[in-house]
Amino acid sequence: MTFIQLENISCVYNGVISALADVSLSISEGETVALLGPSGSGKSTLLNLIAGYETATSGVLKIAGKSIAEWNKDTFRRELIGFLFQQFHLLDHLSAVRNVELALFPTCKDANQRHLKSSRLLKEVGLLNRLNVQTKYLSGGERQRVAFCRSIVNKPRLLLADEPTGNLDSASSETLLKTLSEYISSHQGTMIVATHDTEVAKICSRVIYLEDGKAVSQ
Ligand code: ADP
């Protein structure tokens, strides 16, 4: 069943920069998709449109049969979508566990439960001994794993990841890859990852190549 539907989506910045040009594609629930393509080919723009951070200039974008405007804003952000950023975007003065707990704040009223769920997830990704460390003192790879936990703690139906290994050294990339791979095999969720990294593409069930804002092959 189609989960994400793009019909003739174009995105033009400042009236002149064509980031996406007439892209049509559909993604089924449970698919894991790598968006590959050179820098500037429109990968982040596509993710940002699906996440509702950007609006298309023209075309139709539907998620689970509804346009983003039709989704309840809170449900969309908290339960439908999880976003993993290349730059982590953690609150550096807070501990690893607090960063993850904060994402649970709107959906889980019980502080003990928030703590339990967050620490369990962090433990699963090998950060048990880092729970109470401020994230500014963590390595890049550790920070990305905290950011990963934050992005999935609300069990989103769709995980979007923008160059998740882009800022990591090769050992940390490998650990994150293992984490993503385990996530894929233990959840039925859909995932779309924008990446340059062919190793990331290998753990996905489908690859979409973008070039100059167009989906050139799938
Ligand atoms: P990729 O993720 O493949 O590197 P992007 O989606 O970031 O590609 O960028 C596609 C094109 O859109 C590039 O030419 C980029 O400079 C431009 N672009 C992206 N975001 C913006 C923005 N907010 N304002 C203006 N131009 C942008």
PDB file of C-alpha atoms and ligand atoms in Angstrom:
ATOM      1  CA  MET A   1       0.000   0.000   0.000  1.00  0.00           C
ATOM      2  CA  THR A   2       1.309   3.447  -0.887  1.00  0.00           C
ATOM      3  CA  PHE A   3       2.425   5.381   2.172  1.00  0.00           C
ATOM      4  CA  ILE A   4       4.179   8.372   0.625  1.00  0.00           C
ATOM      5  CA  GLN A   5       3.025   9.715  -2.711  1.00  0.00           C
ATOM      6  CA  LEU A   6       4.743  12.491  -4.652  1.00  0.00           C
ATOM      7  CA  GLU A   7       3.131  13.644  -7.881  1.00  0.00           C
ATOM      8  CA  ASN A   8       4.994  16.135 -10.054  1.00  0.00           C
ATOM      9  CA  ILE A   9       6.654  17.801  -7.085  1.00  0.00           C
ATOM     10  CA  SER A  10       8.786  20.836  -7.841  1.00  0.00           C
ATOM     11  CA  CYS A  11      10.567  23.054  -5.364  1.00  0.00           C
ATOM     12  CA  VAL A  12      12.044  26.350  -6.462  1.00  0.00           C
ATOM     13  CA  TYR A  13      13.926  28.528  -3.960  1.00  0.00           C
ATOM     14  CA  ASN A  14      13.826  32.309  -4.319  1.00  0.00           C
ATOM     15  CA  GLY A  15      12.038  31.941  -7.652  1.00  0.00           C
ATOM     16  CA  VAL A  16      15.226  30.797  -9.388  1.00  0.00           C
ATOM     17  CA  ILE A  17      16.933  27.784  -7.779  1.00  0.00           C
ATOM     18  CA  SER A  18      15.237  24.607  -8.904  1.00  0.00           C
ATOM     19  CA  ALA A  19      15.976  22.125  -6.101  1.00  0.00           C
ATOM     20  CA  LEU A  20      13.417  19.554  -7.263  1.00  0.00           C
ATOM     21  CA  ALA A  21      11.897  19.367 -10.725  1.00  0.00           C
ATOM     22  CA  ASP A  22       8.754  17.360 -11.401  1.00  0.00           C
ATOM     23  CA  VAL A  23       9.518  14.429  -9.106  1.00  0.00           C
ATOM     24  CA  SER A  24       6.941  11.644  -8.958  1.00  0.00           C
ATOM     25  CA  LEU A  25       7.404   8.570  -6.821  1.00  0.00           C
ATOM     26  CA  SER A  26       5.649   6.400  -4.331  1.00  0.00           C
ATOM     27  CA  ILE A  27       6.974   4.624  -1.272  1.00  0.00           C
ATOM     28  CA  SER A  28       5.169   1.809   0.484  1.00  0.00           C
ATOM     29  CA  GLU A  29       4.848   1.413   4.227  1.00  0.00           C
ATOM     30  CA  GLY A  30       7.762  -0.641   5.550  1.00  0.00           C
ATOM     31  CA  GLU A  31      10.127   0.253   2.712  1.00  0.00           C
ATOM     32  CA  THR A  32      13.616   1.475   3.586  1.00  0.00           C
ATOM     33  CA  VAL A  33      14.838   3.880   0.954  1.00  0.00           C
ATOM     34  CA  ALA A  34      18.269   5.390   0.345  1.00  0.00           C
ATOM     35  CA  LEU A  35      18.258   8.689  -1.536  1.00  0.00           C
ATOM     36  CA  LEU A  36      21.570   8.855  -3.332  1.00  0.00           C
ATOM     37  CA  GLY A  37      22.937  11.627  -5.515  1.00  0.00           C
ATOM     38  CA  PRO A  38      25.642  14.251  -5.689  1.00  0.00           C
ATOM     39  CA  SER A  39      25.684  17.271  -3.450  1.00  0.00           C
ATOM     40  CA  GLY A  40      23.010  19.754  -4.534  1.00  0.00           C
ATOM     41  CA  SER A  41      20.876  17.114  -6.251  1.00  0.00           C
ATOM     42  CA  GLY A  42      17.876  17.786  -3.987  1.00  0.00           C
ATOM     43  CA  LYS A  43      18.106  14.998  -1.378  1.00  0.00           C
ATOM     44  CA  SER A  44      17.703  17.244   1.682  1.00  0.00           C
ATOM     45  CA  THR A  45      14.974  19.250  -0.016  1.00  0.00           C
ATOM     46  CA  LEU A  46      13.016  16.060  -0.633  1.00  0.00           C
ATOM     47  CA  LEU A  47      13.366  14.976   3.006  1.00  0.00           C
ATOM     48  CA  ASN A  48      12.441  18.459   4.238  1.00  0.00           C
ATOM     49  CA  LEU A  49       9.296  18.470   2.092  1.00  0.00           C
ATOM     50  CA  ILE A  50       8.225  15.087   3.455  1.00  0.00           C
ATOM     51  CA  ALA A  51       8.944  16.305   6.995  1.00  0.00           C
ATOM     52  CA  GLY A  52       6.876  19.428   6.394  1.00  0.00           C
ATOM     53  CA  TYR A  53       9.859  21.751   6.966  1.00  0.00           C
ATOM     54  CA  GLU A  54       9.562  23.042   3.379  1.00  0.00           C
ATOM     55  CA  THR A  55       6.583  23.510   1.079  1.00  0.00           C
ATOM     56  CA  ALA A  56       6.591  22.431  -2.558  1.00  0.00           C
ATOM     57  CA  THR A  57       6.180  25.103  -5.193  1.00  0.00           C
ATOM     58  CA  SER A  58       3.886  22.775  -7.141  1.00  0.00           C
ATOM     59  CA  GLY A  59       2.703  19.191  -7.143  1.00  0.00           C
ATOM     60  CA  VAL A  60       0.959  16.896  -4.707  1.00  0.00           C
ATOM     61  CA  LEU A  61       2.531  15.268  -1.650  1.00  0.00           C
ATOM     62  CA  LYS A  62       0.533  12.844   0.468  1.00  0.00           C
ATOM     63  CA  ILE A  63       1.494  10.808   3.490  1.00  0.00           C
ATOM     64  CA  ALA A  64      -0.849   7.953   4.404  1.00  0.00           C
ATOM     65  CA  GLY A  65      -3.412   9.447   2.025  1.00  0.00           C
ATOM     66  CA  LYS A  66      -3.392  12.952   3.494  1.00  0.00           C
ATOM     67  CA  SER A  67      -1.566  16.118   2.548  1.00  0.00           C
ATOM     68  CA  ILE A  68       0.599  17.558   5.330  1.00  0.00           C
ATOM     69  CA  ALA A  69      -1.895  20.393   5.833  1.00  0.00           C
ATOM     70  CA  GLU A  70      -4.600  17.807   6.545  1.00  0.00           C
ATOM     71  CA  TRP A  71      -2.567  16.137   9.302  1.00  0.00           C
ATOM     72  CA  ASN A  72      -2.990  17.260  12.874  1.00  0.00           C
ATOM     73  CA  LYS A  73       0.247  19.195  13.470  1.00  0.00           C
ATOM     74  CA  ASP A  74       1.024  17.515  16.798  1.00  0.00           C
ATOM     75  CA  THR A  75       0.307  13.987  15.599  1.00  0.00           C
ATOM     76  CA  PHE A  76       2.407  14.605  12.497  1.00  0.00           C
ATOM     77  CA  ARG A  77       5.466  15.815  14.427  1.00  0.00           C
ATOM     78  CA  ARG A  78       5.227  13.524  17.430  1.00  0.00           C
ATOM     79  CA  GLU A  79       3.953  10.241  16.136  1.00  0.00           C
ATOM     80  CA  LEU A  80       4.221  10.088  12.383  1.00  0.00           C
ATOM     81  CA  ILE A  81       7.709  11.463  11.735  1.00  0.00           C
ATOM     82  CA  GLY A  82      11.087  11.071  13.379  1.00  0.00           C
ATOM     83  CA  PHE A  83      13.986  13.095  11.965  1.00  0.00           C
ATOM     84  CA  LEU A  84      17.680  12.353  12.352  1.00  0.00           C
ATOM     85  CA  PHE A  85      19.901  15.299  11.441  1.00  0.00           C
ATOM     86  CA  GLN A  86      23.492  15.209  10.206  1.00  0.00           C
ATOM     87  CA  GLN A  87      24.368  17.907  12.777  1.00  0.00           C
ATOM     88  CA  PHE A  88      22.617  16.003  15.637  1.00  0.00           C
ATOM     89  CA  HIS A  89      20.839  19.151  16.952  1.00  0.00           C
ATOM     90  CA  LEU A  90      21.040  18.014  20.572  1.00  0.00           C
ATOM     91  CA  LEU A  91      20.807  20.288  23.593  1.00  0.00           C
ATOM     92  CA  ASP A  92      24.486  20.082  24.492  1.00  0.00           C
ATOM     93  CA  HIS A  93      24.167  21.260  28.095  1.00  0.00           C
ATOM     94  CA  LEU A  94      21.719  18.445  28.877  1.00  0.00           C
ATOM     95  CA  SER A  95      22.596  14.826  29.497  1.00  0.00           C
ATOM     96  CA  ALA A  96      22.044  12.099  26.916  1.00  0.00           C
ATOM     97  CA  VAL A  97      19.031  10.736  28.753  1.00  0.00           C
ATOM     98  CA  ARG A  98      17.453  14.198  29.201  1.00  0.00           C
ATOM     99  CA  ASN A  99      17.741  14.852  25.466  1.00  0.00           C
ATOM    100  CA  VAL A 100      15.751  11.702  24.727  1.00  0.00           C
ATOM    101  CA  GLU A 101      13.280  12.268  27.585  1.00  0.00           C
ATOM    102  CA  LEU A 102      12.434  15.714  26.215  1.00  0.00           C
ATOM    103  CA  ALA A 103      11.155  14.178  22.980  1.00  0.00           C
ATOM    104  CA  LEU A 104       8.778  12.046  25.067  1.00  0.00           C
ATOM    105  CA  PHE A 105       7.459  14.974  27.075  1.00  0.00           C
ATOM    106  CA  PRO A 106       4.362  15.639  24.911  1.00  0.00           C
ATOM    107  CA  THR A 107       3.334  11.994  24.628  1.00  0.00           C
ATOM    108  CA  CYS A 108       4.232  10.528  28.029  1.00  0.00           C
ATOM    109  CA  LYS A 109       3.144  12.320  31.189  1.00  0.00           C
ATOM    110  CA  ASP A 110       4.903  10.005  33.641  1.00  0.00           C
ATOM    111  CA  ALA A 111       8.468  11.150  34.372  1.00  0.00           C
ATOM    112  CA  ASN A 112       9.575   7.698  35.531  1.00  0.00           C
ATOM    113  CA  GLN A 113       8.273   6.151  32.333  1.00  0.00           C
ATOM    114  CA  ARG A 114      10.055   8.779  30.274  1.00  0.00           C
ATOM    115  CA  HIS A 115      13.279   8.007  32.075  1.00  0.00           C
ATOM    116  CA  LEU A 116      12.821   4.261  31.772  1.00  0.00           C
ATOM    117  CA  LYS A 117      12.004   4.321  28.052  1.00  0.00           C
ATOM    118  CA  SER A 118      14.863   6.705  27.265  1.00  0.00           C
ATOM    119  CA  SER A 119      17.496   4.859  29.247  1.00  0.00           C
ATOM    120  CA  ARG A 120      16.387   1.525  27.790  1.00  0.00           C
ATOM    121  CA  LEU A 121      16.842   2.827  24.260  1.00  0.00           C
ATOM    122  CA  LEU A 122      20.217   4.384  25.041  1.00  0.00           C
ATOM    123  CA  LYS A 123      21.310   1.112  26.586  1.00  0.00           C
ATOM    124  CA  GLU A 124      20.298  -0.741  23.391  1.00  0.00           C
ATOM    125  CA  VAL A 125      22.643   1.453  21.349  1.00  0.00           C
ATOM    126  CA  GLY A 126      25.538   0.911  23.770  1.00  0.00           C
ATOM    127  CA  LEU A 127      25.302   4.170  25.734  1.00  0.00           C
ATOM    128  CA  LEU A 128      24.396   2.861  29.181  1.00  0.00           C
ATOM    129  CA  ASN A 129      27.542   4.336  30.709  1.00  0.00           C
ATOM    130  CA  ARG A 130      26.845   7.698  29.037  1.00  0.00           C
ATOM    131  CA  LEU A 131      23.256   8.284  30.214  1.00  0.00           C
ATOM    132  CA  ASN A 132      24.064  11.151  32.571  1.00  0.00           C
ATOM    133  CA  VAL A 133      26.859  12.782  30.600  1.00  0.00           C
ATOM    134  CA  GLN A 134      26.133  16.172  29.022  1.00  0.00           C
ATOM    135  CA  THR A 135      26.098  15.586  25.284  1.00  0.00           C
ATOM    136  CA  LYS A 136      28.742  18.275  24.719  1.00  0.00           C
ATOM    137  CA  TYR A 137      31.224  15.822  26.259  1.00  0.00           C
ATOM    138  CA  LEU A 138      30.269  12.931  23.980  1.00  0.00           C
ATOM    139  CA  SER A 139      32.031  11.920  20.769  1.00  0.00           C
ATOM    140  CA  GLY A 140      30.352  12.573  17.405  1.00  0.00           C
ATOM    141  CA  GLY A 141      29.373   8.920  17.090  1.00  0.00           C
ATOM    142  CA  GLU A 142      27.873   8.862  20.581  1.00  0.00           C
ATOM    143  CA  ARG A 143      25.974  12.073  19.917  1.00  0.00           C
ATOM    144  CA  GLN A 144      24.534  10.662  16.731  1.00  0.00           C
ATOM    145  CA  ARG A 145      23.331   7.586  18.625  1.00  0.00           C
ATOM    146  CA  VAL A 146      21.642   9.842  21.204  1.00  0.00           C
ATOM    147  CA  ALA A 147      20.034  11.764  18.324  1.00  0.00           C
ATOM    148  CA  PHE A 148      18.930   8.452  16.812  1.00  0.00           C
ATOM    149  CA  CYS A 149      17.265   7.422  20.111  1.00  0.00           C
ATOM    150  CA  ARG A 150      15.527  10.776  20.284  1.00  0.00           C
ATOM    151  CA  SER A 151      14.245  10.377  16.710  1.00  0.00           C
ATOM    152  CA  ILE A 152      12.676   6.961  17.351  1.00  0.00           C
ATOM    153  CA  VAL A 153      11.587   7.197  20.993  1.00  0.00           C
ATOM    154  CA  ASN A 154       8.014   8.064  19.995  1.00  0.00           C
ATOM    155  CA  LYS A 155       7.960   5.067  17.626  1.00  0.00           C
ATOM    156  CA  PRO A 156       7.387   7.102  14.456  1.00  0.00           C
ATOM    157  CA  ARG A 157       5.838   5.396  11.429  1.00  0.00           C
ATOM    158  CA  LEU A 158       8.401   7.180   9.288  1.00  0.00           C
ATOM    159  CA  LEU A 159      12.053   7.817  10.104  1.00  0.00           C
ATOM    160  CA  LEU A 160      13.773  10.435   7.957  1.00  0.00           C
ATOM    161  CA  ALA A 161      17.555  10.732   8.171  1.00  0.00           C
ATOM    162  CA  ASP A 162      19.661  13.380   6.457  1.00  0.00           C
ATOM    163  CA  GLU A 163      23.273  12.251   5.927  1.00  0.00           C
ATOM    164  CA  PRO A 164      23.340  10.515   9.332  1.00  0.00           C
ATOM    165  CA  THR A 165      26.948   9.379   8.871  1.00  0.00           C
ATOM    166  CA  GLY A 166      28.068  12.606   7.200  1.00  0.00           C
ATOM    167  CA  ASN A 167      29.855  13.963  10.283  1.00  0.00           C
ATOM    168  CA  LEU A 168      31.230  10.697  11.601  1.00  0.00           C
ATOM    169  CA  ASP A 169      34.590   8.961  11.347  1.00  0.00           C
ATOM    170  CA  SER A 170      34.561   5.518   9.782  1.00  0.00           C
ATOM    171  CA  ALA A 171      34.399   3.543  13.059  1.00  0.00           C
ATOM    172  CA  SER A 172      31.469   5.649  14.313  1.00  0.00           C
ATOM    173  CA  SER A 173      29.760   5.341  10.916  1.00  0.00           C
ATOM    174  CA  GLU A 174      30.000   1.596  11.165  1.00  0.00           C
ATOM    175  CA  THR A 175      28.441   1.596  14.654  1.00  0.00           C
ATOM    176  CA  LEU A 176      25.608   3.860  13.517  1.00  0.00           C
ATOM    177  CA  LEU A 177      25.049   1.663  10.481  1.00  0.00           C
ATOM    178  CA  LYS A 178      24.741  -1.369  12.743  1.00  0.00           C
ATOM    179  CA  THR A 179      22.247   0.565  14.899  1.00  0.00           C
ATOM    180  CA  LEU A 180      20.157   1.550  11.856  1.00  0.00           C
ATOM    181  CA  SER A 181      20.347  -1.952  10.491  1.00  0.00           C
ATOM    182  CA  GLU A 182      19.120  -3.468  13.778  1.00  0.00           C
ATOM    183  CA  TYR A 183      16.330  -0.872  13.860  1.00  0.00           C
ATOM    184  CA  ILE A 184      15.247  -1.849  10.341  1.00  0.00           C
ATOM    185  CA  SER A 185      15.152  -5.543  11.155  1.00  0.00           C
ATOM    186  CA  SER A 186      13.267  -5.152  14.425  1.00  0.00           C
ATOM    187  CA  HIS A 187      10.663  -2.577  13.329  1.00  0.00           C
ATOM    188  CA  GLN A 188       8.176  -2.444  10.492  1.00  0.00           C
ATOM    189  CA  GLY A 189       8.625   1.317  10.157  1.00  0.00           C
ATOM    190  CA  THR A 190       9.409   3.124   6.943  1.00  0.00           C
ATOM    191  CA  MET A 191      12.759   4.867   6.603  1.00  0.00           C
ATOM    192  CA  ILE A 192      14.154   7.323   4.069  1.00  0.00           C
ATOM    193  CA  VAL A 193      17.844   8.198   4.301  1.00  0.00           C
ATOM    194  CA  ALA A 194      19.584  10.864   2.252  1.00  0.00           C
ATOM    195  CA  THR A 195      23.201   9.816   1.945  1.00  0.00           C
ATOM    196  CA  HIS A 196      26.430   9.842  -0.026  1.00  0.00           C
ATOM    197  CA  ASP A 197      27.456   6.684   1.754  1.00  0.00           C
ATOM    198  CA  THR A 198      26.937   3.549  -0.323  1.00  0.00           C
ATOM    199  CA  GLU A 199      27.306   1.466   2.873  1.00  0.00           C
ATOM    200  CA  VAL A 200      24.121   3.135   4.165  1.00  0.00           C
ATOM    201  CA  ALA A 201      22.420   2.379   0.851  1.00  0.00           C
ATOM    202  CA  LYS A 202      23.324  -1.301   1.220  1.00  0.00           C
ATOM    203  CA  ILE A 203      21.167  -1.726   4.331  1.00  0.00           C
ATOM    204  CA  CYS A 204      18.120  -0.231   2.546  1.00  0.00           C
ATOM    205  CA  SER A 205      15.605  -2.194   0.500  1.00  0.00           C
ATOM    206  CA  ARG A 206      15.490   0.390  -2.291  1.00  0.00           C
ATOM    207  CA  VAL A 207      17.692   3.108  -3.755  1.00  0.00           C
ATOM    208  CA  ILE A 208      16.440   6.253  -5.504  1.00  0.00           C
ATOM    209  CA  TYR A 209      19.043   8.314  -7.382  1.00  0.00           C
ATOM    210  CA  LEU A 210      18.572  12.047  -7.664  1.00  0.00           C
ATOM    211  CA  GLU A 211      20.391  14.233 -10.148  1.00  0.00           C
ATOM    212  CA  ASP A 212      19.752  17.936 -10.695  1.00  0.00           C
ATOM    213  CA  GLY A 213      16.497  17.710  -8.763  1.00  0.00           C
ATOM    214  CA  LYS A 214      15.145  14.776 -10.747  1.00  0.00           C
ATOM    215  CA  ALA A 215      14.660  11.160  -9.719  1.00  0.00           C
ATOM    216  CA  VAL A 216      16.755   9.610 -12.498  1.00  0.00           C
ATOM    217  CA  SER A 217      16.541   5.951 -11.517  1.00  0.00           C
ATOM    218  CA  GLN A 218      15.158   3.674  -8.852  1.00  0.00           C
TER     219      GLN A 218
HETATM  220  P1  ADP B   1      21.503  17.807  -1.438  1.00  0.00           P
HETATM  221  O1  ADP B   1      20.843  17.452  -0.154  1.00  0.00           O
HETATM  222  O2  ADP B   1      21.389  16.726  -2.479  1.00  0.00           O
HETATM  223  O3  ADP B   1      22.915  18.264  -1.265  1.00  0.00           O
HETATM  224  P2  ADP B   1      19.784  20.152  -1.382  1.00  0.00           P
HETATM  225  O4  ADP B   1      18.384  19.685  -1.367  1.00  0.00           O
HETATM  226  O5  ADP B   1      20.400  20.592  -0.111  1.00  0.00           O
HETATM  227  O6  ADP B   1      20.704  19.033  -2.093  1.00  0.00           O
HETATM  228  O7  ADP B   1      19.926  21.366  -2.412  1.00  0.00           O
HETATM  229  C1  ADP B   1      19.375  21.354  -3.728  1.00  0.00           C
HETATM  230  C2  ADP B   1      19.577  22.746  -4.338  1.00  0.00           C
HETATM  231  O8  ADP B   1      18.748  23.671  -3.653  1.00  0.00           O
HETATM  232  C3  ADP B   1      21.007  23.264  -4.209  1.00  0.00           C
HETATM  233  O9  ADP B   1      21.275  24.042  -5.365  1.00  0.00           O
HETATM  234  C4  ADP B   1      20.942  24.142  -2.975  1.00  0.00           C
HETATM  235  O10 ADP B   1      21.901  25.152  -3.006  1.00  0.00           O
HETATM  236  C5  ADP B   1      19.526  24.715  -3.065  1.00  0.00           C
HETATM  237  N1  ADP B   1      18.922  25.005  -1.760  1.00  0.00           N
HETATM  238  C6  ADP B   1      18.663  24.105  -0.759  1.00  0.00           C
HETATM  239  N2  ADP B   1      18.060  24.712   0.283  1.00  0.00           N
HETATM  240  C7  ADP B   1      17.937  26.032  -0.060  1.00  0.00           C
HETATM  241  C8  ADP B   1      17.375  27.182   0.588  1.00  0.00           C
HETATM  242  N3  ADP B   1      16.836  27.088   1.794  1.00  0.00           N
HETATM  243  N4  ADP B   1      17.434  28.349  -0.073  1.00  0.00           N
HETATM  244  C9  ADP B   1      17.973  28.455  -1.300  1.00  0.00           C
HETATM  245  N5  ADP B   1      18.498  27.410  -1.984  1.00  0.00           N
HETATM  246  C10 ADP B   1      18.492  26.209  -1.377  1.00  0.00           C
END
